[in-house]
Coordinates of C-alpha atoms and ligand atoms in Angstrom, one line a residue:
M79 CA 29.2 -12.9 20.8
R80 CA 31.2 -13.3 17.6
H81 CA 29.1 -16.3 16.6
F82 CA 26.0 -14.2 17.3
K83 CA 27.1 -11.4 15.0
V84 CA 28.1 -13.8 12.2
G85 CA 24.7 -15.5 12.6
I86 CA 22.9 -12.2 12.2
A87 CA 25.0 -11.2 9.2
F88 CA 24.3 -14.6 7.6
A89 CA 20.6 -14.3 8.3
A90 CA 20.5 -10.8 6.8
I91 CA 22.3 -12.0 3.6
A92 CA 20.0 -15.0 3.4
M93 CA 16.9 -12.7 3.8
L94 CA 18.2 -10.4 1.1
V95 CA 18.8 -13.3 -1.3
A96 CA 15.6 -15.0 -0.4
A97 CA 13.3 -12.0 -0.3
P98 CA 13.1 -11.3 -4.1
A99 CA 12.4 -15.0 -4.8
V100 CA 9.5 -15.1 -2.3
K101 CA 8.1 -11.9 -3.6
A102 CA 8.2 -13.1 -7.2
D103 CA 6.3 -16.2 -6.3
E104 CA 3.8 -14.4 -4.1
I105 CA 0.3 -14.5 -5.4
V106 CA -1.4 -11.1 -5.2
I107 CA -5.2 -10.9 -4.8
K108 CA -6.6 -7.4 -5.4
F109 CA -10.0 -7.1 -3.8
S110 CA -11.8 -4.0 -5.1
H111 CA -15.1 -2.8 -3.7
V112 CA -17.2 0.4 -3.6
V113 CA -18.4 0.8 0.0
A114 CA -16.8 2.1 3.2
E115 CA -14.7 -0.1 5.4
N116 CA -17.1 0.1 8.2
T117 CA -19.8 -1.9 6.4
P118 CA -20.6 -5.6 6.0
K119 CA -18.6 -5.9 2.8
G120 CA -15.8 -3.7 4.0
Q121 CA -15.5 -5.8 7.1
A122 CA -15.6 -9.0 5.2
A123 CA -12.9 -7.9 2.8
N124 CA -10.6 -6.8 5.7
K125 CA -11.2 -10.1 7.5
F126 CA -10.4 -12.0 4.4
K127 CA -7.1 -10.2 4.1
A128 CA -6.2 -10.8 7.7
L129 CA -7.0 -14.5 7.5
V130 CA -5.1 -15.1 4.3
E131 CA -2.1 -13.2 5.4
Q132 CA -2.0 -15.1 8.6
R133 CA -2.4 -18.5 7.1
L134 CA -0.6 -18.1 3.7
A135 CA 2.1 -15.6 4.7
G136 CA 4.7 -15.2 2.0
K137 CA 2.5 -17.2 -0.4
V138 CA -0.5 -15.0 -0.9
K139 CA -0.9 -11.2 -0.4
V140 CA -4.3 -9.5 -0.3
E141 CA -4.7 -5.9 -1.2
V142 CA -8.1 -4.4 -0.4
F143 CA -9.3 -1.2 -2.2
P144 CA -12.5 0.2 -0.7
N145 CA -14.6 3.2 -1.6
S146 CA -14.3 2.7 -5.4
Q147 CA -10.6 3.6 -5.1
L148 CA -9.6 1.2 -7.8
F149 CA -12.8 0.5 -9.8
N150 CA -16.5 1.2 -9.6
D151 CA -19.0 -1.6 -10.0
N152 CA -19.6 -0.8 -13.6
T153 CA -15.9 -1.4 -14.6
V154 CA -14.7 -4.0 -12.1
L155 CA -16.0 -7.0 -13.9
Q156 CA -14.3 -6.0 -17.2
A157 CA -11.1 -5.4 -15.2
M158 CA -11.4 -8.8 -13.7
L159 CA -11.7 -10.4 -17.1
L160 CA -8.5 -8.6 -18.0
G161 CA -6.7 -9.8 -14.9
D162 CA -6.4 -6.4 -13.3
V163 CA -8.3 -7.4 -10.2
Q164 CA -9.0 -10.8 -8.7
L165 CA -11.8 -10.4 -6.2
A166 CA -14.9 -8.2 -6.0
A167 CA -18.3 -8.4 -4.5
P168 CA -20.7 -6.2 -6.5
S169 CA -24.3 -6.2 -5.5
L170 CA -26.4 -8.9 -7.1
S171 CA -28.1 -6.1 -9.1
K172 CA -24.9 -5.4 -11.1
F173 CA -24.5 -8.6 -13.2
G174 CA -27.3 -8.1 -15.8
K175 CA -24.7 -7.8 -18.6
Y176 CA -23.4 -11.3 -17.8
T177 CA -26.4 -13.3 -16.8
K178 CA -30.2 -13.2 -17.3
K179 CA -30.7 -15.1 -14.0
L180 CA -29.1 -13.0 -11.2
P181 CA -31.5 -10.1 -11.7
I182 CA -34.0 -12.3 -9.8
F183 CA -32.7 -10.8 -6.6
D184 CA -34.1 -7.4 -7.7
L185 CA -37.7 -8.4 -8.0
P186 CA -39.5 -6.2 -5.6
F187 CA -41.0 -7.8 -2.5
L188 CA -39.6 -11.2 -3.4
F189 CA -38.1 -12.1 -0.1
K190 CA -39.8 -11.5 3.2
N191 CA -36.4 -11.0 4.9
I192 CA -32.7 -11.7 4.8
Q193 CA -33.3 -15.2 6.3
A194 CA -35.5 -16.1 3.4
A195 CA -32.8 -14.8 0.9
E196 CA -30.2 -16.9 2.8
R197 CA -32.3 -20.1 2.5
F198 CA -32.7 -19.5 -1.3
Q199 CA -29.0 -18.6 -1.8
Q200 CA -27.8 -21.7 0.1
G201 CA -30.4 -24.0 -1.5
P202 CA -29.8 -25.9 -4.8
A203 CA -31.2 -23.1 -7.0
G204 CA -29.0 -20.4 -5.4
Q205 CA -25.9 -22.5 -5.5
K206 CA -26.4 -23.2 -9.2
L207 CA -26.6 -19.5 -9.8
L208 CA -23.0 -19.1 -8.5
M209 CA -21.8 -20.7 -11.7
S210 CA -24.3 -18.9 -14.1
M211 CA -21.5 -16.7 -15.5
E212 CA -18.8 -19.4 -15.9
S213 CA -19.0 -19.3 -19.7
K214 CA -18.4 -15.6 -19.5
G215 CA -15.2 -16.2 -17.4
L216 CA -16.7 -15.3 -14.0
I217 CA -17.1 -17.6 -11.0
G218 CA -19.3 -16.8 -8.0
L219 CA -17.6 -17.9 -4.8
G220 CA -20.4 -17.1 -2.4
Y221 CA -23.1 -14.7 -1.3
L222 CA -22.7 -12.0 1.2
H223 CA -25.5 -10.1 2.9
N224 CA -25.9 -6.4 3.4
G225 CA -29.6 -5.9 4.1
T226 CA -33.0 -4.8 3.0
K227 CA -33.5 -1.6 1.0
Q228 CA -35.2 1.6 2.1
L229 CA -36.4 4.4 -0.1
S230 CA -35.0 7.8 0.7
A231 CA -36.3 11.0 -0.9
S232 CA -36.5 14.8 -0.7
K233 CA -40.3 14.4 0.1
P234 CA -42.3 12.0 2.2
L235 CA -43.1 8.8 0.3
R236 CA -46.1 7.0 1.8
V237 CA -47.9 5.7 -1.2
P238 CA -46.7 5.0 -4.8
A239 CA -48.3 8.2 -6.1
D240 CA -45.9 10.2 -4.0
A241 CA -43.0 9.0 -6.1
K242 CA -44.6 10.1 -9.4
G243 CA -42.2 12.2 -11.5
L244 CA -39.3 12.0 -9.0
K245 CA -35.8 11.0 -10.2
F246 CA -34.3 8.1 -8.4
R247 CA -30.7 6.8 -8.7
I248 CA -30.7 3.1 -9.3
Q249 CA -28.0 0.4 -9.7
T250 CA -27.4 -0.9 -13.2
S251 CA -30.4 -3.2 -13.3
D252 CA -33.3 -3.3 -15.8
V253 CA -35.5 -4.8 -13.1
L254 CA -34.9 -1.9 -10.8
A255 CA -35.6 0.5 -13.7
A256 CA -39.0 -1.3 -14.2
Q257 CA -39.7 -1.1 -10.5
F258 CA -39.4 2.7 -10.5
E259 CA -41.2 3.0 -13.8
A260 CA -44.1 1.1 -12.2
V261 CA -44.6 4.0 -9.8
D262 CA -44.2 6.6 -12.6
A263 CA -40.9 7.7 -11.3
L264 CA -37.7 8.3 -13.4
P265 CA -34.9 5.8 -12.7
L266 CA -31.3 6.8 -13.5
K267 CA -28.5 4.2 -13.5
K268 CA -25.5 5.8 -11.8
A269 CA -22.4 4.6 -10.0
F270 CA -22.6 4.3 -6.2
S271 CA -19.7 6.8 -5.9
E272 CA -21.8 9.5 -7.5
V273 CA -24.9 9.2 -5.3
F274 CA -24.1 11.6 -2.5
T275 CA -23.2 14.4 -4.8
L276 CA -26.3 13.8 -7.0
L277 CA -28.5 14.0 -3.9
Q278 CA -26.7 17.0 -2.4
T279 CA -27.0 19.0 -5.6
K280 CA -30.6 17.9 -6.1
A281 CA -29.8 16.5 -9.5
I282 CA -31.9 13.5 -8.3
D283 CA -34.7 13.4 -5.7
G284 CA -34.1 10.0 -4.1
Q285 CA -32.5 6.6 -4.1
E286 CA -32.9 3.1 -2.5
N287 CA -30.3 1.5 -0.3
T288 CA -29.6 -0.3 2.9
W289 CA -29.3 1.3 6.3
S290 CA -25.6 0.6 6.3
N291 CA -25.0 2.3 3.0
I292 CA -27.3 5.2 3.8
Y293 CA -25.4 5.7 7.0
S294 CA -21.8 5.1 5.9
K295 CA -22.1 7.3 2.8
K296 CA -24.1 10.0 4.6
F297 CA -27.1 9.9 2.3
F298 CA -29.3 10.6 5.3
E299 CA -27.7 14.0 5.6
V300 CA -28.9 15.1 2.2
Q301 CA -32.3 13.4 2.2
D302 CA -35.2 14.7 4.3
Y303 CA -37.2 11.4 4.4
I304 CA -36.5 7.7 4.5
T305 CA -39.5 5.4 4.0
E306 CA -38.9 2.1 5.8
S307 CA -40.1 0.1 2.9
N308 CA -38.0 -3.1 3.0
H309 CA -39.1 -3.6 -0.6
G310 CA -36.0 -5.4 -1.8
L311 CA -32.5 -6.3 -0.8
I312 CA -28.9 -5.6 -1.5
D313 CA -26.8 -8.7 -1.2
Y314 CA -23.5 -9.4 -2.9
L315 CA -21.9 -12.0 -5.1
V316 CA -18.3 -12.5 -4.2
V317 CA -16.8 -13.1 -7.7
T318 CA -13.5 -14.0 -9.2
G319 CA -12.1 -14.6 -12.7
A320 CA -12.3 -18.2 -13.8
E321 CA -8.8 -18.1 -15.4
F322 CA -7.3 -16.8 -12.1
W323 CA -9.2 -19.1 -9.9
N324 CA -8.6 -22.3 -11.9
G325 CA -4.9 -21.3 -12.3
L326 CA -4.3 -21.3 -8.5
P327 CA -2.4 -24.3 -7.0
A328 CA -5.1 -26.6 -5.6
D329 CA -3.8 -26.3 -1.9
I330 CA -3.8 -22.5 -2.1
R331 CA -7.2 -22.4 -3.7
T332 CA -8.6 -24.5 -0.9
E333 CA -7.1 -22.3 1.8
V334 CA -8.2 -19.1 0.1
K335 CA -11.8 -20.4 -0.3
K336 CA -11.8 -21.4 3.4
A337 CA -10.7 -17.9 4.4
L338 CA -13.3 -16.4 2.2
D339 CA -16.1 -18.5 3.7
E340 CA -15.1 -17.4 7.1
A341 CA -14.8 -13.8 6.0
I342 CA -18.3 -14.0 4.6
A343 CA -19.7 -15.5 7.8
H344 CA -18.1 -12.6 9.6
G345 CA -19.6 -10.0 7.1
N346 CA -23.0 -11.6 7.5
K347 CA -22.9 -11.1 11.3
V348 CA -21.9 -7.5 10.7
A349 CA -24.8 -7.1 8.3
L350 CA -27.3 -8.1 10.9
Q351 CA -25.8 -5.8 13.5
K352 CA -25.6 -2.8 11.1
A353 CA -29.1 -3.1 9.9
V354 CA -30.1 -2.3 13.5
S355 CA -27.3 0.0 14.7
D356 CA -26.9 2.2 11.6
R357 CA -30.7 2.6 11.4
K358 CA -30.6 3.8 15.0
L359 CA -27.6 6.2 14.3
I360 CA -29.6 7.7 11.4
M361 CA -32.7 8.1 13.6
D362 CA -30.7 9.6 16.5
S363 CA -29.0 12.1 14.2
G364 CA -32.3 13.9 13.7
R365 CA -31.1 14.8 10.1
T366 CA -33.9 12.9 8.4
K367 CA -37.3 11.6 9.2
I368 CA -37.9 7.9 9.1
L369 CA -41.5 7.0 7.9
Q370 CA -43.2 3.8 8.8
L371 CA -45.8 2.5 6.4
S372 CA -49.2 1.3 7.6
D373 CA -50.3 -2.1 6.3
S374 CA -52.6 -0.5 3.8
E375 CA -49.9 1.9 2.5
R376 CA -47.4 -1.0 2.2
K377 CA -50.0 -3.0 0.3
K378 CA -50.3 -0.3 -2.3
W379 CA -46.5 -0.4 -3.0
V380 CA -46.7 -4.2 -3.4
E381 CA -49.7 -4.0 -5.7
V382 CA -48.1 -1.5 -8.0
M383 CA -44.6 -3.0 -8.0
K384 CA -45.3 -6.7 -8.1
P385 CA -46.4 -6.8 -11.8
V386 CA -42.7 -6.3 -12.6
W387 CA -42.2 -10.0 -11.8
K388 CA -44.3 -11.0 -14.8
K389 CA -42.3 -8.7 -17.1
F390 CA -39.1 -10.6 -16.3
E391 CA -40.6 -14.1 -15.8
D392 CA -39.4 -15.4 -19.2
Q393 CA -35.9 -14.0 -18.8
I394 CA -35.4 -15.3 -15.2
G395 CA -37.5 -18.4 -15.4
K396 CA -40.6 -19.2 -13.5
D397 CA -39.0 -22.2 -11.7
L398 CA -36.4 -20.0 -10.3
I399 CA -38.9 -17.4 -9.1
D400 CA -41.0 -20.2 -7.5
A401 CA -38.0 -21.5 -5.7
A402 CA -37.3 -18.0 -4.3
V403 CA -40.9 -17.6 -3.2
A404 CA -40.8 -21.0 -1.5
S405 CA -37.8 -19.9 0.6
N406 CA -40.2 -17.4 2.4
V407 CA -41.8 -20.3 4.2
G408 CA -40.8 -20.0 7.9
S409 CA -40.0 -16.3 7.6
Ligands
LIG288 C1 -25.2 0.5 -4.7 O1 -24.6 0.7 -5.8 O2 -26.1 1.2 -4.2 C2 -24.7 -0.7 -3.8 O3 -24.6 -1.8 -4.7 C3 -23.4 -0.4 -3.3 C4 -22.8 -1.6 -2.5 O4 -21.9 -2.2 -2.9 O5 -23.4 -1.9 -1.4

């Protein structure tokens, strides 16, 4: 008994002495994102935290900040370069300030579906794009899916002329601005965290987003119509600061990357499920009307929006666009 007590006392002292040293050495990874936890990105981030803390306990600690709690997507990359955050996964539409190439993902009607986007992302052209911002201090660690975009509005949108004169919130992307200008609408670049209030107060008429974001941020409660347009996609680039990443001990970096790849695979599964289940929840809510486009209606959107490609061809590169188009084979 006496031995036991002494043992406990000794262990307690050892822990007290050891604890600060371990904490001081612990690498902290702050992962900032803007969406709800119950989304593909939210679930991937939480999975990453769980895996890292299980496998690298005491060595690496992950802190996840969802719902724009820490930064919004317009400030997170700057914060990353300053070392204030180590991981983020902004949508591919939000890197225009750092690379001319990633805006390819915003070209309207580029990919037939998520599977085609996946083929492009995992192919040589997509993999090369991960490093397209290295000279700016940012490294892409992988792609994560959310889903295809739908158009929501305060009035029914069946043909492009219906969007004329309406104000749409867009992500910070010049391609998306051109896409809405092509239908004579007024695009406004606004942070994701502002969208619900802008819609609710009718400061804007509509927005484009995935089923998962429309559901988890309740946009469907303040929009009377959603046109099932699937005219583009929201996928993410999981990004880190080059200085932070290259400064990690090699064995830790390998483990962190492995956990991230597994977390992305998990998030991608959630994305496929949510594209179906959140759509159904929105439909079942009866709060909004989901409009299906006939083939001829859809053709009109394609005809009016597709010339946007030409506008950005020099910037993005025809070879890259051709590689993306080629990934549609089999979809
Ligand atoms: C948006 O701003 O609409 C999206 O990029 C938000 C997100 O991260 O899915």
